[in-house]
Short mmCIF file of C-alpha atoms in Angstrom, two decimals:
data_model
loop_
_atom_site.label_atom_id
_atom_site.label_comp_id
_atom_site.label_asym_id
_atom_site.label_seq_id
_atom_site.Cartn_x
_atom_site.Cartn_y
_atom_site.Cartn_z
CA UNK A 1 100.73 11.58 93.41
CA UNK A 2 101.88 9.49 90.44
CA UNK A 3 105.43 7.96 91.02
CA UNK A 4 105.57 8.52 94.78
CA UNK A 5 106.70 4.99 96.34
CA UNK A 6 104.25 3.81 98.85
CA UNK A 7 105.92 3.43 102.35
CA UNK A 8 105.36 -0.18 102.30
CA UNK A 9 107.29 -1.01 99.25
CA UNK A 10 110.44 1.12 100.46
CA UNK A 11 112.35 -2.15 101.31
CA UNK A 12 110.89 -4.70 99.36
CA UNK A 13 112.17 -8.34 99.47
CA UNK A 14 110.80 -10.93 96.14
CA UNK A 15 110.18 -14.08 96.25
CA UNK A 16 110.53 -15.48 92.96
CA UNK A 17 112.37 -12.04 91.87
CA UNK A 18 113.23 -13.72 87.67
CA UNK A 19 109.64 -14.23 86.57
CA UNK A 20 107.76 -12.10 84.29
CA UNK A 21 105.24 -10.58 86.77
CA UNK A 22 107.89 -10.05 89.70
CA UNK A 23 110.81 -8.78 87.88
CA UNK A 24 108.79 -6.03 86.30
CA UNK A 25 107.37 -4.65 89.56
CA UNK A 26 111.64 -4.57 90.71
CA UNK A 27 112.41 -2.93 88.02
CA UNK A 28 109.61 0.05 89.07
CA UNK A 29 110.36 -0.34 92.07
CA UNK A 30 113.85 0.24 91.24
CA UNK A 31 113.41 3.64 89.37
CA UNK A 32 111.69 4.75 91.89
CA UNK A 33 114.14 4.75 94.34
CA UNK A 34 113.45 1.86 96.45
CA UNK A 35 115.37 -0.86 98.47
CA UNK A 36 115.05 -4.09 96.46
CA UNK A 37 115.98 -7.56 97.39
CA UNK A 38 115.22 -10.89 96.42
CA UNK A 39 115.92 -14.45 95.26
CA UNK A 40 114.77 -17.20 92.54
CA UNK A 41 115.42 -21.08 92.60
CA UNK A 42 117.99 -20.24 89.49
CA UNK A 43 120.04 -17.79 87.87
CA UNK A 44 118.71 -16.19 84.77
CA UNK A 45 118.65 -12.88 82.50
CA UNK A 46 116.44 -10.66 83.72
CA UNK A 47 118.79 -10.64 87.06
CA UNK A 48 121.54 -8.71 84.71
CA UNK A 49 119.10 -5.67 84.55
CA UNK A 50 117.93 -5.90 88.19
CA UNK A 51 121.71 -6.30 89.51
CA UNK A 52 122.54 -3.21 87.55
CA UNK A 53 119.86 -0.66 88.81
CA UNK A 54 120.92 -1.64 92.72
CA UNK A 55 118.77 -5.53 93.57
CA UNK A 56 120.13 -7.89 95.87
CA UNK A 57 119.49 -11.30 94.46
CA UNK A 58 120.46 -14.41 96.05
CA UNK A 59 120.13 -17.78 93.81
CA UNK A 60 118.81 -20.34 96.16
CA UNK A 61 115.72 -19.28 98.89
CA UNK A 62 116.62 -19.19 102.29
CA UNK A 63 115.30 -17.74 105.18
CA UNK A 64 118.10 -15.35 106.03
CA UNK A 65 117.97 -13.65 102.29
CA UNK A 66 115.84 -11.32 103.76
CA UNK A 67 118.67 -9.26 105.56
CA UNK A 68 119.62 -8.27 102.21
CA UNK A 69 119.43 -4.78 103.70
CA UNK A 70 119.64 -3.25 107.38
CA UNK A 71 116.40 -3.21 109.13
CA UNK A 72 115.39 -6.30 106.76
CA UNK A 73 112.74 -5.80 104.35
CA UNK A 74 108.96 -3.04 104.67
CA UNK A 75 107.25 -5.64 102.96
CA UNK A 76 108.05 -9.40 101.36
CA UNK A 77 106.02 -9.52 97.90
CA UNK A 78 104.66 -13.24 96.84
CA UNK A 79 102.81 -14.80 93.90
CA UNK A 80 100.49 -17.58 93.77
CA UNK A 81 103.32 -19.68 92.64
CA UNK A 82 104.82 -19.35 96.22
CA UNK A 83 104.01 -22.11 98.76
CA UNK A 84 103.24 -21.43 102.88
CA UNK A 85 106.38 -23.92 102.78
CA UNK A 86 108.90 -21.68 101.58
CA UNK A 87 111.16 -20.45 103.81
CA UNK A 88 111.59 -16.75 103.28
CA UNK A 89 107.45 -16.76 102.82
CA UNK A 90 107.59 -18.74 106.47
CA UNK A 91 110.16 -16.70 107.95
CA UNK A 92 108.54 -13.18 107.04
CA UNK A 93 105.49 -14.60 108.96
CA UNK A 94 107.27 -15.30 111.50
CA UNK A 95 108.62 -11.87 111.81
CA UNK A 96 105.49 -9.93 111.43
CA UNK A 97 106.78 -8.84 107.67
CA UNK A 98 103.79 -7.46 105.89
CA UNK A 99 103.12 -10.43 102.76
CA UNK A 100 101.93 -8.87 99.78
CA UNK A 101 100.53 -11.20 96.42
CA UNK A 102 102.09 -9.17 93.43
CA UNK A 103 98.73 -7.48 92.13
CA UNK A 104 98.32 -6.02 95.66
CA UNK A 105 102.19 -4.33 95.42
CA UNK A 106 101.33 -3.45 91.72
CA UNK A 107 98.00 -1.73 92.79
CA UNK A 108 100.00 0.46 95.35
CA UNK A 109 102.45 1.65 92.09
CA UNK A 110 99.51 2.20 90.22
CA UNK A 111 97.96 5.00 92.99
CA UNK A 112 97.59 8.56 91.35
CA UNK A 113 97.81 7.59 88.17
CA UNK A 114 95.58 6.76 85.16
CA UNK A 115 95.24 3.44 84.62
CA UNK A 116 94.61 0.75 81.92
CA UNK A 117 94.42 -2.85 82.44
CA UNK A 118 93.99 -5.32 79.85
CA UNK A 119 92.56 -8.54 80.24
CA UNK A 120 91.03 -11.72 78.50
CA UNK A 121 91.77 -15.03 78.18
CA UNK A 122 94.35 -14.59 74.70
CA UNK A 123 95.74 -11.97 73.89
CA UNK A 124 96.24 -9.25 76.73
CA UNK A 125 100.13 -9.79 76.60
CA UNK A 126 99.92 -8.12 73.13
CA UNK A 127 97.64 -5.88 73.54
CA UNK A 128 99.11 -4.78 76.68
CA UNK A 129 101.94 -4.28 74.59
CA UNK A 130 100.65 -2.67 71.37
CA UNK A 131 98.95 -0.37 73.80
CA UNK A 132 102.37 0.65 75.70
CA UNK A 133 104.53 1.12 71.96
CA UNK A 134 102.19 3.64 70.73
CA UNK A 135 101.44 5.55 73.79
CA UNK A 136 105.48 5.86 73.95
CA UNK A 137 104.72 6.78 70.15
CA UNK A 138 102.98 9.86 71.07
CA UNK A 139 105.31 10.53 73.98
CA UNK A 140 103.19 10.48 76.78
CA UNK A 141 106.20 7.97 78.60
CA UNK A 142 103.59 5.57 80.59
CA UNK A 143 104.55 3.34 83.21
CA UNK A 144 104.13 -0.54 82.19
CA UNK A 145 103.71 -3.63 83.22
CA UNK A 146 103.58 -6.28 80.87
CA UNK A 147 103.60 -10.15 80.99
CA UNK A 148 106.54 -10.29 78.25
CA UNK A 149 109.41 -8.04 76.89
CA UNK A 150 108.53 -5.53 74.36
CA UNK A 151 111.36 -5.99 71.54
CA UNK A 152 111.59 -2.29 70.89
CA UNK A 153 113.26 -1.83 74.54
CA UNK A 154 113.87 -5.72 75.89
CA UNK A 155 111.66 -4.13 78.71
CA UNK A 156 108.72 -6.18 80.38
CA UNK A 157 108.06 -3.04 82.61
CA UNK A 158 109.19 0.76 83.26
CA UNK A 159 108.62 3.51 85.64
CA UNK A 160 107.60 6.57 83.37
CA UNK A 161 107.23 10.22 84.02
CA UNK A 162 103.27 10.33 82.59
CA UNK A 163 100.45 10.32 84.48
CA UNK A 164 99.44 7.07 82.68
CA UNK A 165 99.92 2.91 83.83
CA UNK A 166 99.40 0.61 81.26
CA UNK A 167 99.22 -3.10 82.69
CA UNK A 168 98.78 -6.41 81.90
CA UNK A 169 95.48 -8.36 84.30
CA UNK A 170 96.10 -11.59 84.97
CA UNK A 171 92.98 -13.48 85.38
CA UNK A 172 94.70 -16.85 86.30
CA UNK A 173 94.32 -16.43 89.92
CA UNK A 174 91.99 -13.86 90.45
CA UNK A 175 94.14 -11.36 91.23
CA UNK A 176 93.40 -9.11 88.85
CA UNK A 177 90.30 -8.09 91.22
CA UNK A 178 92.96 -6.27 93.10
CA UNK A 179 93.16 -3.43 90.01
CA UNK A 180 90.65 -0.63 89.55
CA UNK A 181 91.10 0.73 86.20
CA UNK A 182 89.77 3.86 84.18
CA UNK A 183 90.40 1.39 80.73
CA UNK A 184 89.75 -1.67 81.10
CA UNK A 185 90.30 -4.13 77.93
CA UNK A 186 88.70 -7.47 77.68
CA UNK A 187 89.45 -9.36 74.73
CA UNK A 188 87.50 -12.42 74.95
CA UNK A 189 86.60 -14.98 77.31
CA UNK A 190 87.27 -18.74 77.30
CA UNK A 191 87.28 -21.26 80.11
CA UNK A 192 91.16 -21.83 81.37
CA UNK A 193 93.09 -21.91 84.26
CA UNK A 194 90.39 -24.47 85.73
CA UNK A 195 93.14 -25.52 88.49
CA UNK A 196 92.43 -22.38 90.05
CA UNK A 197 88.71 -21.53 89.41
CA UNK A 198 87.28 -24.96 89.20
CA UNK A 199 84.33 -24.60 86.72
CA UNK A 200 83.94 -22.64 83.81
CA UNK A 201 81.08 -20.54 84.84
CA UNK A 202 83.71 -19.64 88.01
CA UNK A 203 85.73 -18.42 85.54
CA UNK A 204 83.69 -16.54 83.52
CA UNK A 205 82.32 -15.08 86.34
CA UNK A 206 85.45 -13.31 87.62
CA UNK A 207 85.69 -11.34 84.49
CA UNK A 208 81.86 -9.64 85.57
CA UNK A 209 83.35 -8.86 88.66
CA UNK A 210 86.71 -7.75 87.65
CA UNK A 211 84.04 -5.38 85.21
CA UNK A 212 82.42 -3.79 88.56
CA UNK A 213 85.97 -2.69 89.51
CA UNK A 214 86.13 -0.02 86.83
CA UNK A 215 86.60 3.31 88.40
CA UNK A 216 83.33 5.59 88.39
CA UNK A 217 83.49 7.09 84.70
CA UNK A 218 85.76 4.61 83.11
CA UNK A 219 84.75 2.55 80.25
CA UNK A 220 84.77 -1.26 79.09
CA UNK A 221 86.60 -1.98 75.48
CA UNK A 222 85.53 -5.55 74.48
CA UNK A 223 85.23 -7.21 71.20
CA UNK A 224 81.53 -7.48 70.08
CA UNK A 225 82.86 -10.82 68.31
CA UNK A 226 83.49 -12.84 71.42
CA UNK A 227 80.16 -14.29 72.70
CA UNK A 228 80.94 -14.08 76.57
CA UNK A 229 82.57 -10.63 76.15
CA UNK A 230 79.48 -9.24 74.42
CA UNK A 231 77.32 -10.86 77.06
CA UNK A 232 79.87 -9.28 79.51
CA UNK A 233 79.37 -5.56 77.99
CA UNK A 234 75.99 -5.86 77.80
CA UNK A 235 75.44 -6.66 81.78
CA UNK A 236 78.54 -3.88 82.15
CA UNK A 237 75.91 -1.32 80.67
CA UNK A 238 73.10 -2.49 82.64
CA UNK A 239 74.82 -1.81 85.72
CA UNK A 240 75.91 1.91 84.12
CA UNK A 241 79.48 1.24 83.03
CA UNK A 242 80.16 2.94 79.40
CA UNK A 243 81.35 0.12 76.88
CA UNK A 244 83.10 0.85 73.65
CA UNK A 245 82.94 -3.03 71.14
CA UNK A 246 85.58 -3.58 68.16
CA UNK A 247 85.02 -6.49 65.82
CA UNK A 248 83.07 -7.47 63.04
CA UNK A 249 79.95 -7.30 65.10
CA UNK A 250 80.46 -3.62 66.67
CA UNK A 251 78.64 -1.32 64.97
CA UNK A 252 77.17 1.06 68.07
CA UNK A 253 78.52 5.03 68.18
CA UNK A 254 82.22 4.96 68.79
CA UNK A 255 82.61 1.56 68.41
CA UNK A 256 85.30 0.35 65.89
CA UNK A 257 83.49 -1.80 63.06
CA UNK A 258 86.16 -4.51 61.65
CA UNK A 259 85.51 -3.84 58.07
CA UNK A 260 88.22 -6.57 56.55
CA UNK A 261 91.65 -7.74 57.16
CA UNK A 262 94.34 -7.89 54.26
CA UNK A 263 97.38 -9.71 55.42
CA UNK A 264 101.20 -8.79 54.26
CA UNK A 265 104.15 -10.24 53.78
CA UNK A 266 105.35 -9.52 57.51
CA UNK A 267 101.90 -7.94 59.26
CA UNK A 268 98.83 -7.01 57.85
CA UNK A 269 96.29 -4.21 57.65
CA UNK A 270 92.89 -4.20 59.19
CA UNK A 271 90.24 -1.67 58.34
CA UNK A 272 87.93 -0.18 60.58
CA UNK A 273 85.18 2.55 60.81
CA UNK A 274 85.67 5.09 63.77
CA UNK A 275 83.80 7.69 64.33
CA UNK A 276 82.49 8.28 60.43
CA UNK A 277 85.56 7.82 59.13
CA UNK A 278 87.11 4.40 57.77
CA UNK A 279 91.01 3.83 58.90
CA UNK A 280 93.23 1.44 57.89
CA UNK A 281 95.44 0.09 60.52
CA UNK A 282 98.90 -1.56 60.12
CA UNK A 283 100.43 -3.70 62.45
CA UNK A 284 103.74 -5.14 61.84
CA UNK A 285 103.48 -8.56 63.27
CA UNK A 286 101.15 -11.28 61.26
CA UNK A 287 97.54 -12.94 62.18
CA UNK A 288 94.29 -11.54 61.95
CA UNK A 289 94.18 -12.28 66.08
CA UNK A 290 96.79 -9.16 66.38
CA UNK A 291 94.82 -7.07 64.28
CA UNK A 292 92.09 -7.47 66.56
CA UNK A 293 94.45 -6.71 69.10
CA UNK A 294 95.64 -3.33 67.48
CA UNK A 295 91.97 -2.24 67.13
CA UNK A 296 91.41 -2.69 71.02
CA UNK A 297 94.60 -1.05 71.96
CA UNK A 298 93.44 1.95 69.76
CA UNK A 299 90.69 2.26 71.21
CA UNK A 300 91.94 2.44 75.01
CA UNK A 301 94.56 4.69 73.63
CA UNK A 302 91.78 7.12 72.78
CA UNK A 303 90.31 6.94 75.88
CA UNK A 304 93.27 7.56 77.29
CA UNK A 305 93.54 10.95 75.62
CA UNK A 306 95.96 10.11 73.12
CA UNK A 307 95.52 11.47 69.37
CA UNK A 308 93.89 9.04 66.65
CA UNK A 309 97.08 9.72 64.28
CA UNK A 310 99.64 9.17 66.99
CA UNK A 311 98.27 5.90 67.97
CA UNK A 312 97.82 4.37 64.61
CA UNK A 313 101.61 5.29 63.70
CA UNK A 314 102.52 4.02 66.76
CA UNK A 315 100.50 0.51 66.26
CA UNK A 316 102.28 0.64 62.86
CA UNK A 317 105.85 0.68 64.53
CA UNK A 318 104.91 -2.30 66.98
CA UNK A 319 107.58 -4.47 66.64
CA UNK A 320 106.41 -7.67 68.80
CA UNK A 321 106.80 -9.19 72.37
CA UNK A 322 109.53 -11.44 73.07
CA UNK A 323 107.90 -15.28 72.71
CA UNK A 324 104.95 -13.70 70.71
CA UNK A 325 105.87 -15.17 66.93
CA UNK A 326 109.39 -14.17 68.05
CA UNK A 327 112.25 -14.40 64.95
CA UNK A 328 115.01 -17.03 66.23
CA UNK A 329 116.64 -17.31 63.31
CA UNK A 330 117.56 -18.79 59.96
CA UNK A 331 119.34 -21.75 58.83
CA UNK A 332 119.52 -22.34 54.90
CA UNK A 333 116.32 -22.15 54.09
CA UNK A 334 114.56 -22.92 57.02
CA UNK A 335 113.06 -20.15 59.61
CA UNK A 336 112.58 -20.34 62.97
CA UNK A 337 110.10 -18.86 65.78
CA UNK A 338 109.16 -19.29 68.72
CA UNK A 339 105.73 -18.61 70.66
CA UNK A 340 103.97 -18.78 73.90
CA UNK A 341 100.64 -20.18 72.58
CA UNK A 342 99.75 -22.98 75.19
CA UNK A 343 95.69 -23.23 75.00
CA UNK A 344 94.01 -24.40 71.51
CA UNK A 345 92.07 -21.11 70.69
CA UNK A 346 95.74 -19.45 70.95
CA UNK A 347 97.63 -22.09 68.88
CA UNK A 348 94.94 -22.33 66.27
CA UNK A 349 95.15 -18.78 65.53
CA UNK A 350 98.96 -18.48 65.79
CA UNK A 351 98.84 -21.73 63.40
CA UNK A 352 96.82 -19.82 60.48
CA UNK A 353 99.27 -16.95 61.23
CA UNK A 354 102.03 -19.31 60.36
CA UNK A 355 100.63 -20.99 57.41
CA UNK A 356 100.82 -17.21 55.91
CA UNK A 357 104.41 -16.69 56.79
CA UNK A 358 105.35 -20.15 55.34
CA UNK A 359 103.89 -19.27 51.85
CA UNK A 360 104.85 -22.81 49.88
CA UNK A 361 106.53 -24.32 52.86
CA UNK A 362 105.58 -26.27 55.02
CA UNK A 363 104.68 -25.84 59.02
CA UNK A 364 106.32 -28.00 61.65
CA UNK A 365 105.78 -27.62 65.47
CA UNK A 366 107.60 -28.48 68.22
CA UNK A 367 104.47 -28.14 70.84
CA UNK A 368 104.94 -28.87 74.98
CA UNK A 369 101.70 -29.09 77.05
CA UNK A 370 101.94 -26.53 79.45
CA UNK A 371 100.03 -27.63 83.06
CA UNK A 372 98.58 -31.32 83.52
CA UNK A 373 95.07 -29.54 84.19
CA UNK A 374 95.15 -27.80 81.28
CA UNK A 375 96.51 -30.91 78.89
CA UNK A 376 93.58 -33.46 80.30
CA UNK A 377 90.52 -30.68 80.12
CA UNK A 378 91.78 -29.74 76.46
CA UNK A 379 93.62 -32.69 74.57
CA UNK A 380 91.15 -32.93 72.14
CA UNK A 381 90.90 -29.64 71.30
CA UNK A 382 94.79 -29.00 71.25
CA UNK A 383 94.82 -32.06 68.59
CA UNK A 384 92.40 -29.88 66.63
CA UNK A 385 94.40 -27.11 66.70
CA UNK A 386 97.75 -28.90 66.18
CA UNK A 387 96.15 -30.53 62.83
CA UNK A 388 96.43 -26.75 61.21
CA UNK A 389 100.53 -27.84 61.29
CA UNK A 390 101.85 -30.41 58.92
CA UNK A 391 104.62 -32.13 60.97
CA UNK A 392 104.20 -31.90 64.64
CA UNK A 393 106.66 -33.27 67.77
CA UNK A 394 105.32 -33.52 70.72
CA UNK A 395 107.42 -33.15 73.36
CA UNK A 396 105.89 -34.09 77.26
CA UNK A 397 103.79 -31.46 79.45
CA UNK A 398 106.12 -29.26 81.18
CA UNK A 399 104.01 -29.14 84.65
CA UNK A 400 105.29 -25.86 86.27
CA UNK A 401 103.60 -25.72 89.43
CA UNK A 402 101.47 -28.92 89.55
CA UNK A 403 101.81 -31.90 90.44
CA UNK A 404 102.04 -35.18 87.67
CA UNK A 405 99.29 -36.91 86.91
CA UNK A 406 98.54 -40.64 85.93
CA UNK A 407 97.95 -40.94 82.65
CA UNK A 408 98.45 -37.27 81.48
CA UNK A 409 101.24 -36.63 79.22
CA UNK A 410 101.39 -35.14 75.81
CA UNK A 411 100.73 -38.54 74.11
CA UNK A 412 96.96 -37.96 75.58
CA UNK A 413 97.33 -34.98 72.53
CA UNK A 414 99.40 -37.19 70.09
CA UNK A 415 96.90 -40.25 69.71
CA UNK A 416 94.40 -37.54 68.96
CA UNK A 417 95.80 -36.01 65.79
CA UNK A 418 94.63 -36.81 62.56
CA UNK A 419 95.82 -34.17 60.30
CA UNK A 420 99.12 -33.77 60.61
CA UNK A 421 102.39 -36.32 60.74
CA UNK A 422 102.81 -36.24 64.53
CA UNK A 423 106.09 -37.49 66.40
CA UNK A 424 105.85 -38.06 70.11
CA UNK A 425 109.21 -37.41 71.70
CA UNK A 426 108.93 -37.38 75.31
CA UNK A 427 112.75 -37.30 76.02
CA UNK A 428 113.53 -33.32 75.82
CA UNK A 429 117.20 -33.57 74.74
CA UNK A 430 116.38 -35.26 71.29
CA UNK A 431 113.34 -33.08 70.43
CA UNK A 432 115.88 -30.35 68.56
CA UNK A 433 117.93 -33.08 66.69
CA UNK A 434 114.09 -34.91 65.25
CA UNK A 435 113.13 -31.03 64.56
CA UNK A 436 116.51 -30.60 62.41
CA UNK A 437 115.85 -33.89 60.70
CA UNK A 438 112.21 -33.36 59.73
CA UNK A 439 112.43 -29.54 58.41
CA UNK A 440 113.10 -29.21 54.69
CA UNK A 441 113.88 -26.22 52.90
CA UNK A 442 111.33 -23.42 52.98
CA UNK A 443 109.45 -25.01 55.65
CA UNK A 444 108.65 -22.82 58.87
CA UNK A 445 109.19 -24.09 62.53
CA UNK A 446 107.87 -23.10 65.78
CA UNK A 447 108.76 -24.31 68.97
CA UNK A 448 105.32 -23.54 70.55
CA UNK A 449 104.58 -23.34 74.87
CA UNK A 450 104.54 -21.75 78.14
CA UNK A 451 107.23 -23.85 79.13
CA UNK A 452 110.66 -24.64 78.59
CA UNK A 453 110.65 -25.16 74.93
CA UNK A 454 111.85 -22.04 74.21
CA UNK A 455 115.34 -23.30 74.65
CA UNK A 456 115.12 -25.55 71.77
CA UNK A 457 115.39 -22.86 69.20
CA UNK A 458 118.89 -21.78 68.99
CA UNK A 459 119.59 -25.68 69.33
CA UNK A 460 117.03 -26.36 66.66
CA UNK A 461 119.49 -23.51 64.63
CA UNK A 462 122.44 -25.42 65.49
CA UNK A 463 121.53 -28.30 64.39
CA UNK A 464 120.47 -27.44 61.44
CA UNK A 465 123.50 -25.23 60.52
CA UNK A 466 125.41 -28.81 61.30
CA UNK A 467 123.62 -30.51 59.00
CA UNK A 468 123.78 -27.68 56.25
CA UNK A 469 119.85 -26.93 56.16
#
């Protein structure tokens, strides 16, 4: 039944407890009433939450965290991240403590319910999220799991009392395979994540097969306008799996046919025909890319059994993901934001976003490289994207789990920009103070990654309230 707690996951032990992924599936975990321990290399804010509901988190991973609790822990839950080195991962082996990756302890939460999943290379973090707002809109309370924080409830997941699960499918790792959803959202497909899946046809391959793990009866949403999506739906129908496109290019019965998009002053409105009947759509954060977004989250809504009206009010109300275009602040006349964009198709389309918002001013980006892989495969094509900006700083790649690499570093992007003023800064501490000195008034700046960039804003603010931007 939905909401019972498997018996695994009764005593549950994290590895890695403060990231995005693993601190949602604690906090369900949590509500539902079981045991949760678990540690992270350092402190940070999502422990606050845990620590409140009942966790046990230790700062620092060693192997005797696991005795959090008497008995020590059902189950020790891991994500890729995680090396055999560790030594809670090493010492649960040792003790014959069942190791589950993330998805496979997410699954289990998922049992008895009706679930969603939305995937795609950009994108599903929002659309996840759009999706979970205006469900809650219509008060069906679904459970979530979502690769960011909504803003509406500073929440990145939440046990509800529907029958409904609403999660974000990580592709990165494969792991998503794990899921096996009644709705499942694609939203395009590009080559990434190449550490892990080596070639690109490897990758675009283990969106067909995440595609055969829809649930007899369940349907495919993809957008018609994204070559290896539509190529993906059309093999989906072969092998019997109902498809329902949104784009510019959908135009089959209950498909939603992208009709234009008018953009606001904080948002825009995209029109669509449903059904016989054309809609307009509002969504409340800016880009044509979140319109898109909106349309697909409608139409898994609808197949979730939620009302048309419901869902587009909801959608209307969305007010944004924490490092999604996320408000920092103002100083004088300057704004600033901050976003998660860290592959070129997402930074291009955040960029025209931008140059919207910024009306007469100008755009200046603070970008870091996120992954060595990723910044050698795509340098070119993040210099491309950059070039949409007109002052850029590039900052170094912030490597997360890899290794560096000789000869990789974000000047491999710099030398490549031609239209734009670009400033390589490798050294991180000066990167906010060169931000403060380039912005002028009216301009807009992002600091733009997957990394830690994001602490440069409220520096970025400081600075600029020192010099009296």
């Amino acid at each position: 039944m939905a909401g019972e707690l498997p018996e695994v996951l009764r005593r549950a032990h994290l590895i890695g407890i403060g990231g995005a992924g693993m601190s949602g599936i604690a906090r369900i975990l949590l509500a539902r009433g079981a045991e949760v321990s678990g540690s992270d290399a350092k402190d940070s804010r999502a422990f606050l939450t845990l620590r409140a509901q009942g966790a046990r988190i230790a700062v620092g991973q060693r192997a005797e965290n696991l005795d959090a609790f008497d008995g020590g822990p059902s189950a020790v839950i891991v994500s890729t991240a995680i090396k055999d080195t560790n030594p809670e991962l090493a010492a649960a082996r040792e003790r014959g403590i069942p190791v589950l990756h993330r998805a496979q302890a997410l699954a289990a939460l998922m049992e008895g319910h009706r679930v969603a999943c939305i995937a795609g290379t950009h994108g599903k973090t929002s659309t996840t999220s759009m999706l979970t707002v205006a469900l809650q809109h219509c008060r069906l309370d679904p459970s979530f799991a979502i690769g960011g924080d909504l803003n509406e409830s500073g929440a990145n997941a939440h046990h509800g009392e529907g029958g409904l699960f609403v999660a974000e499918a990580d592709e990165s790792d494969g792991s998503f395979l794990t899921y096996s959803p009644s709705v499942a959202v694609v939203t395009n497909i590009e080559p990434d994540h190449l550490d892990h899946h080596g070639t690109a046809e490897a990758y675009v391959s283990v969106f067909a097969e995440f595609a055969r793990r829809i649930e007899p009866g369940g349907v495919l949403v993809v957008c018609a306008d994204d070559a290896p999506a539509a190529e993906l739906a059309a093999r989906a129908e072969e092998q019997g799996v109902r498809v329902r496109r949104y784009g510019r290019s959908a135009s089959g019965a209950g498909d939603a046919t992208v009709l234009g998009y008018r953009p606001g002053e904080d948002g825009g409105t995209v029109r669509i025909a449903l059904d016989g009947q054309e809609l307009d759509v509002q969504v409340a954060v800016p880009g044509e890319h979140m319109a898109f977004n909106a349309v697909a989250a409608l139409l898994a809504g609808l197949e979730l059994g939620a009302p048309l009206d419901g869902l587009i009010e909801g959608l209307g109300a969305f007010g944004g993901v924490r490092r999604r275009f996320e408000f920092k602040g103002r100083a004088g006349d300057v704004r600033v934001y901050d976003d998660y964009a860290h592959h070129p198709t997402e930074v291009a389309a955040q960029l025209r976003a931008v140059r919207h918002t910024a009306g007469m001013g100008r755009v200046v980006v603070v970008f870091q490289p996120h992954l060595y892989s990723r910044t050698e495969a795509f340098a070119t094509e993040f210099a491309q994207a950059l070039d949409l900006a007109d002052e850029v700083i590039l900052l170094d790649v912030y490597g997360a789990r890899e290794e560096p690499k000789p000869g990789v570093s974000g000047e491999l992007i710099a030398e490549r920009i031609t239209g734009a003023t670009v400033h390589y800064e490798p050294a991180f501490d000066r990167a906010a103070a060169l931000a403060a000195e380039l912005a002028k008034p009216g301009d807009v700046l992002v600091t733009m990654g997957a990394g830690d960039v994001t602490q440069l804003g409220p520096e970025i603010l400081a600075e600029l309230d020192r010099r009296g931007a």
